[in-house]
Amino acid sequence: MPVKPVEWRDRRLYIIDQTLLPRECLEIALSTVDAVWEAIKRLRVRGAPAIGICAAYGVVTGILEHNPSTVAETLEAVRAAADRLATSRPTAVNLFWALDRMRRVAEAAAPGATDAEALIDRLEAEAMAIHAEDEAMCLAIGRHGAGLIGENAGVLTHCNAGGLATSGYGTALAPMFVAQEQGRKFRVFADETRPLLQGARLTAWELVKAGIDTTLICDNMAAQVMRERRIDLVIVGADRITANGDTANKIGTYGVAVLAAEHKIPFYVAAPSSTFDLTLETGNQIPIEERDPEEITHGFGLQTAADGVKVYNPAFDVTPARLIAGIITEKGIITPPNRENIARALGE
Ligand code: MRU
């Protein structure tokens, strides 16, 4: 069974605090918009789809926090929660996609709502629908992508795009989970993913727990591992994909794509349609989050850099579409991922 990083029970939002993994798998409750904002910002919940799902429930949490007595007050709470949560992280488009969807539903349902409770019910149902749809999309991604993983294949992945980053099988890891269910034997190489080690802490945790043959490597070992012909394909997740197929994902992904091209290894991206941002033409327009220098100089509380050194810490990079063999979506594999094929696949 995949892990459940986000849960909604008795009108309360729970997440697994991913900053504690792999040492401890602890569920925490988030009862205010500020707590949801902090959890997203600090990566207690992370991964593009999971951020979107959490934000959708965060909007309902924001309403309940204010205990509105009228439809107008409810609408006001929706707007306030959505505005606040939109400032948590800039790159993953799923956050804005989910918040916009909640806002639109609220604006459309408000005029016909008999009272505040009716509107809250409608928004709670919408957040639950976002959650359920993501689970279905992950499974479909897994089924479309599993055929890419042949018997005895070596697969490399970067960061964590597994169950912890979604509400189901994950995106990049979904084809691996399905290939395993289909009885194939293969080996996964997980980049540790500096500076926050999502690969070492989260991907390795998920894959080992699932019984998949997993080997952890430091990010700077990928070239050597490819040169030794241990890798047959790369599958990574995405935080935002623009109309032309350029893809933002965890910092280091672009480097892996360049290495894969040099070694003639197919490089795949796996993502649901909620990760596409067709309002942007190319990857140059994607906002790239910059994070606290301390993540590099004092990773996990230990000083590993000289006092006074300058630090640059972009959390994501953009892989140009020409380096991507295909994008595995819930609707099928888009290959090659160009403007025409993406528009056709997404039915825009
Ligand atoms: O900073 P993070 O851990 O949220 O970054 C996560 C990634 O880059 C994932 O690969 C991406 O969000 C896809 S998750 C299915």
Coordinates of C-alpha atoms and ligand atoms in Angstrom, one line a residue:
M1 CA 0.0 0.0 0.0
P2 CA 1.4 3.4 -0.8
V3 CA 2.0 5.9 2.0
K4 CA -0.6 8.6 2.7
P5 CA 1.2 11.9 3.2
V6 CA -2.0 13.9 3.5
E7 CA -5.2 12.8 5.1
W8 CA -8.5 14.5 5.9
R9 CA -10.5 12.9 8.8
D10 CA -13.4 14.4 10.7
R11 CA -12.8 17.8 9.1
R12 CA -9.2 17.9 10.2
L13 CA -6.0 17.9 8.1
Y14 CA -3.2 15.5 8.9
I15 CA 0.1 15.1 7.3
I16 CA 3.2 12.9 7.7
D17 CA 6.0 15.3 8.8
Q18 CA 8.5 14.5 6.1
T19 CA 11.3 16.4 7.7
L20 CA 11.5 13.6 10.3
L21 CA 11.8 10.8 7.8
P22 CA 13.4 8.3 7.6
R23 CA 14.0 8.3 11.4
E24 CA 10.4 8.7 12.3
C25 CA 7.1 8.5 10.5
L26 CA 5.0 10.9 12.5
E27 CA 1.5 12.2 11.7
I28 CA 0.8 15.8 12.7
A29 CA -2.5 17.7 12.6
L30 CA -2.7 21.1 10.9
S31 CA -5.6 23.2 12.3
T32 CA -4.8 26.7 11.0
V33 CA -3.9 28.3 7.7
D34 CA -0.6 29.5 9.3
A35 CA 0.2 25.9 10.3
V36 CA -0.5 24.7 6.7
W37 CA 1.6 27.5 5.3
E38 CA 4.5 26.6 7.6
A39 CA 4.2 22.9 6.8
I40 CA 4.4 23.6 3.0
K41 CA 7.2 26.2 3.4
R42 CA 9.4 24.0 5.6
L43 CA 8.8 20.9 3.4
R44 CA 6.9 18.9 6.1
V45 CA 4.6 18.3 3.2
R46 CA 6.3 18.5 -0.2
G47 CA 6.2 17.3 -3.8
A48 CA 4.0 19.2 -6.3
P49 CA 0.7 17.2 -6.1
A50 CA 0.8 16.7 -2.3
I51 CA 1.4 20.5 -1.9
G52 CA -1.7 21.1 -4.1
I53 CA -3.9 18.6 -2.1
C54 CA -2.7 20.0 1.2
A55 CA -3.5 23.6 0.1
A56 CA -7.0 22.6 -1.0
Y57 CA -7.7 21.2 2.5
G58 CA -5.9 24.2 3.8
V59 CA -8.6 26.4 2.4
V60 CA -11.3 24.4 4.2
T61 CA -9.1 24.5 7.3
G62 CA -9.0 28.3 7.0
I63 CA -12.8 28.5 6.8
L64 CA -13.3 26.3 9.8
E65 CA -10.7 28.3 11.8
H66 CA -12.9 31.4 11.4
N67 CA -16.2 29.6 12.1
P68 CA -18.1 31.9 9.6
S69 CA -21.9 32.4 10.2
T70 CA -22.7 33.7 6.7
V71 CA -22.0 32.8 3.1
A72 CA -20.2 36.2 2.6
E73 CA -17.9 35.5 5.6
T74 CA -17.2 32.0 4.2
L75 CA -16.2 33.5 0.9
E76 CA -14.0 36.0 2.6
A77 CA -12.2 33.2 4.5
V78 CA -11.7 31.3 1.3
R79 CA -10.1 34.3 -0.4
A80 CA -7.9 35.0 2.7
A81 CA -6.7 31.4 3.0
A82 CA -6.0 31.1 -0.7
D83 CA -4.0 34.4 -0.8
R84 CA -1.9 33.4 2.2
L85 CA -1.2 29.8 1.0
A86 CA -0.2 31.1 -2.5
T87 CA 2.8 32.8 -0.9
S88 CA 4.3 29.5 0.6
R89 CA 6.3 28.2 -2.4
P90 CA 6.5 29.6 -5.9
T91 CA 7.5 26.9 -8.3
A92 CA 5.1 23.9 -8.1
V93 CA 2.1 25.0 -10.2
N94 CA -0.1 22.4 -8.5
L95 CA -0.3 24.8 -5.5
F96 CA -1.8 27.6 -7.6
W97 CA -3.9 25.1 -9.7
A98 CA -5.6 23.7 -6.5
L99 CA -6.1 27.2 -4.9
D100 CA -7.6 28.6 -8.1
R101 CA -9.9 25.6 -8.3
M102 CA -11.1 26.1 -4.7
R103 CA -11.6 29.8 -5.3
R104 CA -13.5 29.3 -8.5
V105 CA -15.8 26.7 -6.9
A106 CA -16.4 29.0 -3.9
E107 CA -17.3 32.0 -6.2
A108 CA -19.6 29.8 -8.3
A109 CA -21.4 28.1 -5.4
A110 CA -21.8 31.1 -3.1
P111 CA -24.8 32.8 -4.8
G112 CA -26.8 29.6 -4.6
A113 CA -25.7 28.5 -1.1
T114 CA -28.5 28.5 1.4
D115 CA -26.1 29.1 4.3
A116 CA -22.4 29.0 5.3
E117 CA -22.6 25.2 6.1
A118 CA -23.8 24.4 2.6
L119 CA -20.8 26.3 1.1
I120 CA -18.4 24.6 3.4
D121 CA -19.8 21.2 2.4
R122 CA -19.3 22.0 -1.2
L123 CA -15.7 23.1 -0.7
E124 CA -14.8 20.1 1.5
A125 CA -16.2 17.9 -1.3
E126 CA -14.0 19.7 -3.9
A127 CA -10.8 19.3 -1.8
M128 CA -11.7 15.6 -1.5
A129 CA -12.2 15.4 -5.2
I130 CA -8.8 16.9 -5.9
H131 CA -7.3 14.3 -3.5
A132 CA -9.1 11.4 -5.2
E133 CA -8.4 12.5 -8.7
D134 CA -4.7 12.7 -7.9
E135 CA -4.7 9.1 -6.6
A136 CA -6.4 8.0 -9.9
M137 CA -3.9 10.0 -12.0
C138 CA -0.9 8.4 -10.3
L139 CA -2.2 4.9 -10.9
A140 CA -2.8 5.8 -14.6
I141 CA 0.7 7.2 -14.8
G142 CA 2.1 4.0 -13.3
R143 CA 0.2 1.9 -15.8
H144 CA 1.3 4.0 -18.8
G145 CA 4.9 4.1 -17.7
A146 CA 5.5 0.5 -16.4
G147 CA 6.1 -0.8 -19.9
L148 CA 9.2 1.4 -20.2
I149 CA 10.9 -0.7 -17.4
G150 CA 12.2 -3.9 -18.9
E151 CA 13.3 -7.1 -17.1
N152 CA 16.6 -6.4 -15.3
A153 CA 16.5 -2.7 -16.3
G154 CA 18.4 -0.1 -14.3
V155 CA 16.3 3.0 -13.6
L156 CA 17.7 6.3 -12.2
T157 CA 15.5 8.8 -10.4
H158 CA 16.2 12.2 -8.7
C159 CA 14.5 13.7 -5.7
N160 CA 11.3 12.1 -4.5
A161 CA 8.3 11.8 -6.8
G162 CA 6.7 8.9 -5.0
G163 CA 3.7 8.3 -2.8
L164 CA 5.0 10.8 -0.3
A165 CA 4.8 13.5 -3.0
T166 CA 1.2 12.7 -4.1
S167 CA -1.8 10.9 -2.8
G168 CA -1.1 7.5 -4.3
Y169 CA 1.6 5.7 -6.2
G170 CA 3.5 8.9 -7.0
T171 CA 4.5 10.0 -10.4
A172 CA 8.1 9.0 -11.3
L173 CA 7.9 6.0 -8.9
A174 CA 4.5 4.9 -10.1
P175 CA 5.8 3.0 -13.1
M176 CA 8.3 1.3 -10.8
F177 CA 5.5 0.2 -8.3
V178 CA 3.3 -1.1 -11.2
A179 CA 6.3 -2.9 -12.9
Q180 CA 7.0 -4.6 -9.6
E181 CA 3.3 -5.6 -9.3
Q182 CA 3.6 -7.0 -12.8
G183 CA 6.4 -9.3 -11.5
R184 CA 9.4 -7.6 -13.2
K185 CA 12.8 -7.5 -11.5
F186 CA 14.7 -4.3 -12.0
R187 CA 17.1 -2.0 -10.0
V188 CA 16.6 1.6 -9.1
F189 CA 19.4 4.1 -8.5
A190 CA 18.3 7.0 -6.3
D191 CA 20.2 10.2 -6.3
E192 CA 20.5 11.4 -2.8
T193 CA 19.5 15.0 -3.9
R194 CA 21.4 17.7 -2.2
P195 CA 20.8 19.8 -0.2
L196 CA 17.7 18.4 1.5
L197 CA 18.3 14.7 0.6
Q198 CA 14.8 13.8 -0.6
G199 CA 16.3 10.9 -2.6
A200 CA 18.2 9.4 0.4
R201 CA 15.5 10.2 3.1
L202 CA 12.3 9.7 1.2
T203 CA 12.7 7.8 -2.2
A204 CA 15.1 5.2 -0.7
W205 CA 12.7 4.8 2.2
E206 CA 9.7 4.2 0.0
L207 CA 11.4 1.9 -2.4
V208 CA 13.1 -0.3 0.2
K209 CA 9.8 -0.5 2.1
A210 CA 8.2 -1.7 -1.2
G211 CA 10.9 -4.4 -1.6
I212 CA 12.3 -2.8 -4.8
D213 CA 16.1 -3.3 -5.3
T214 CA 17.4 0.2 -4.5
T215 CA 20.9 1.6 -4.6
L216 CA 21.6 5.1 -3.2
I217 CA 24.2 7.3 -4.9
C218 CA 25.4 10.8 -4.3
D219 CA 24.3 13.2 -7.0
N220 CA 27.9 13.6 -8.3
M221 CA 28.1 9.8 -9.0
A222 CA 25.4 9.7 -11.7
A223 CA 27.8 10.3 -14.6
Q224 CA 30.1 7.4 -13.5
V225 CA 27.1 5.1 -12.9
M226 CA 25.8 5.9 -16.4
R227 CA 29.2 5.4 -18.0
E228 CA 29.3 1.9 -16.3
R229 CA 26.1 1.2 -18.3
R230 CA 24.1 0.5 -15.1
I231 CA 21.3 2.8 -16.2
D232 CA 18.8 2.1 -19.0
L233 CA 16.4 4.9 -18.4
V234 CA 15.8 7.9 -16.1
I235 CA 12.4 8.8 -14.7
V236 CA 11.9 12.0 -12.7
G237 CA 8.9 14.0 -11.5
A238 CA 8.0 17.7 -12.3
D239 CA 6.9 20.8 -10.5
R240 CA 5.8 22.8 -13.6
I241 CA 5.7 21.9 -17.3
T242 CA 5.3 24.8 -19.8
A243 CA 3.4 24.7 -23.1
N244 CA 6.5 23.7 -25.0
G245 CA 7.5 20.8 -22.7
D246 CA 10.2 22.5 -20.7
T247 CA 10.1 21.1 -17.2
A248 CA 11.0 22.4 -13.8
N249 CA 11.9 19.8 -11.2
K250 CA 14.2 19.5 -8.2
I251 CA 17.6 21.2 -8.6
G252 CA 20.0 18.7 -10.2
T253 CA 17.4 17.3 -12.6
Y254 CA 18.8 19.3 -15.6
G255 CA 22.3 18.0 -15.0
V256 CA 20.9 14.4 -14.9
A257 CA 19.2 15.1 -18.3
V258 CA 22.4 16.4 -19.8
L259 CA 24.3 13.3 -18.6
A260 CA 21.5 11.0 -19.9
A261 CA 21.8 12.7 -23.4
E262 CA 25.6 12.3 -23.4
H263 CA 25.2 8.6 -22.6
K264 CA 22.2 8.1 -25.0
I265 CA 19.9 7.1 -22.1
P266 CA 16.2 8.0 -22.5
F267 CA 15.1 10.6 -20.0
Y268 CA 11.4 10.6 -19.0
V269 CA 9.3 13.0 -16.9
A270 CA 6.2 11.7 -15.1
A271 CA 3.5 14.2 -14.2
P272 CA -0.3 14.6 -14.0
S273 CA -2.1 17.2 -16.1
S274 CA -2.3 19.4 -12.9
T275 CA 1.5 20.0 -13.3
F276 CA 1.2 21.6 -16.7
D277 CA 1.1 25.4 -16.9
L278 CA 0.0 26.2 -20.5
T279 CA -0.1 29.9 -19.6
L280 CA 3.7 29.9 -19.8
E281 CA 5.3 29.4 -23.2
T282 CA 8.8 28.3 -22.1
G283 CA 10.7 27.3 -19.0
N284 CA 12.4 30.6 -18.9
Q285 CA 9.2 32.0 -17.4
I286 CA 9.0 29.6 -14.5
P287 CA 9.7 31.2 -11.1
I288 CA 12.5 29.3 -9.4
E289 CA 12.4 29.2 -5.6
E290 CA 15.5 30.2 -3.7
R291 CA 15.8 28.8 -0.3
D292 CA 17.7 29.6 2.9
P293 CA 21.5 29.4 2.6
E294 CA 21.6 27.5 5.9
E295 CA 20.2 24.4 4.1
I296 CA 23.7 24.3 2.4
T297 CA 26.0 25.6 5.1
H298 CA 24.3 23.9 8.1
G299 CA 22.4 21.0 6.5
F300 CA 20.5 19.1 9.2
G301 CA 22.0 21.2 12.0
L302 CA 25.7 20.5 11.3
Q303 CA 28.0 23.3 10.0
T304 CA 29.6 22.1 6.8
A305 CA 30.8 25.3 5.2
A306 CA 33.1 28.2 6.2
D307 CA 31.6 31.1 8.1
G308 CA 31.0 34.1 5.8
V309 CA 30.9 32.2 2.5
K310 CA 28.3 33.4 0.0
V311 CA 25.7 30.8 -0.9
Y312 CA 23.3 30.4 -3.9
N313 CA 20.5 27.9 -3.2
P314 CA 18.0 27.6 -6.1
A315 CA 15.6 24.7 -5.2
F316 CA 14.7 23.9 -8.8
D317 CA 16.1 23.9 -12.4
V318 CA 14.5 23.7 -15.8
T319 CA 15.2 20.8 -18.2
P320 CA 14.6 21.9 -21.9
A321 CA 12.0 19.8 -23.7
R322 CA 14.6 18.6 -26.3
L323 CA 16.3 16.5 -23.6
I324 CA 13.1 14.8 -22.6
A325 CA 12.2 11.5 -24.5
G326 CA 8.6 11.6 -23.2
I327 CA 6.3 12.9 -20.5
I328 CA 4.3 10.1 -18.8
T329 CA 0.8 11.5 -17.9
E330 CA -2.4 9.9 -16.8
K331 CA -3.6 10.3 -20.4
G332 CA -0.6 8.4 -22.0
I333 CA 3.0 9.2 -22.8
I334 CA 3.6 12.4 -24.7
T335 CA 6.4 11.8 -27.1
P336 CA 8.2 13.9 -28.2
P337 CA 7.0 16.5 -25.7
N338 CA 6.4 19.5 -28.0
R339 CA 3.8 22.2 -28.1
E340 CA 1.5 20.4 -30.6
N341 CA 1.7 17.0 -28.8
I342 CA 1.1 18.5 -25.4
A343 CA -1.9 20.6 -26.5
R344 CA -3.4 17.5 -28.2
A345 CA -2.8 15.2 -25.2
L346 CA -4.3 17.7 -22.8
G347 CA -7.2 18.4 -25.1
E348 CA -6.7 22.2 -25.0
Ligands
MRU1 O1 11.3 20.7 -2.9 P1 10.4 19.5 -3.1 O2 10.8 18.3 -2.3 O3 8.9 19.8 -2.9 O4 10.6 19.1 -4.6 C1 9.9 18.0 -5.1 C2 10.2 17.6 -6.5 O5 11.0 18.3 -7.2 C3 9.5 16.5 -7.2 O6 10.2 15.8 -8.1 C4 8.2 17.1 -7.9 O7 7.5 18.0 -7.0 C5 7.3 16.0 -8.3 S1 6.5 15.2 -7.0 C6 5.4 14.1 -7.7

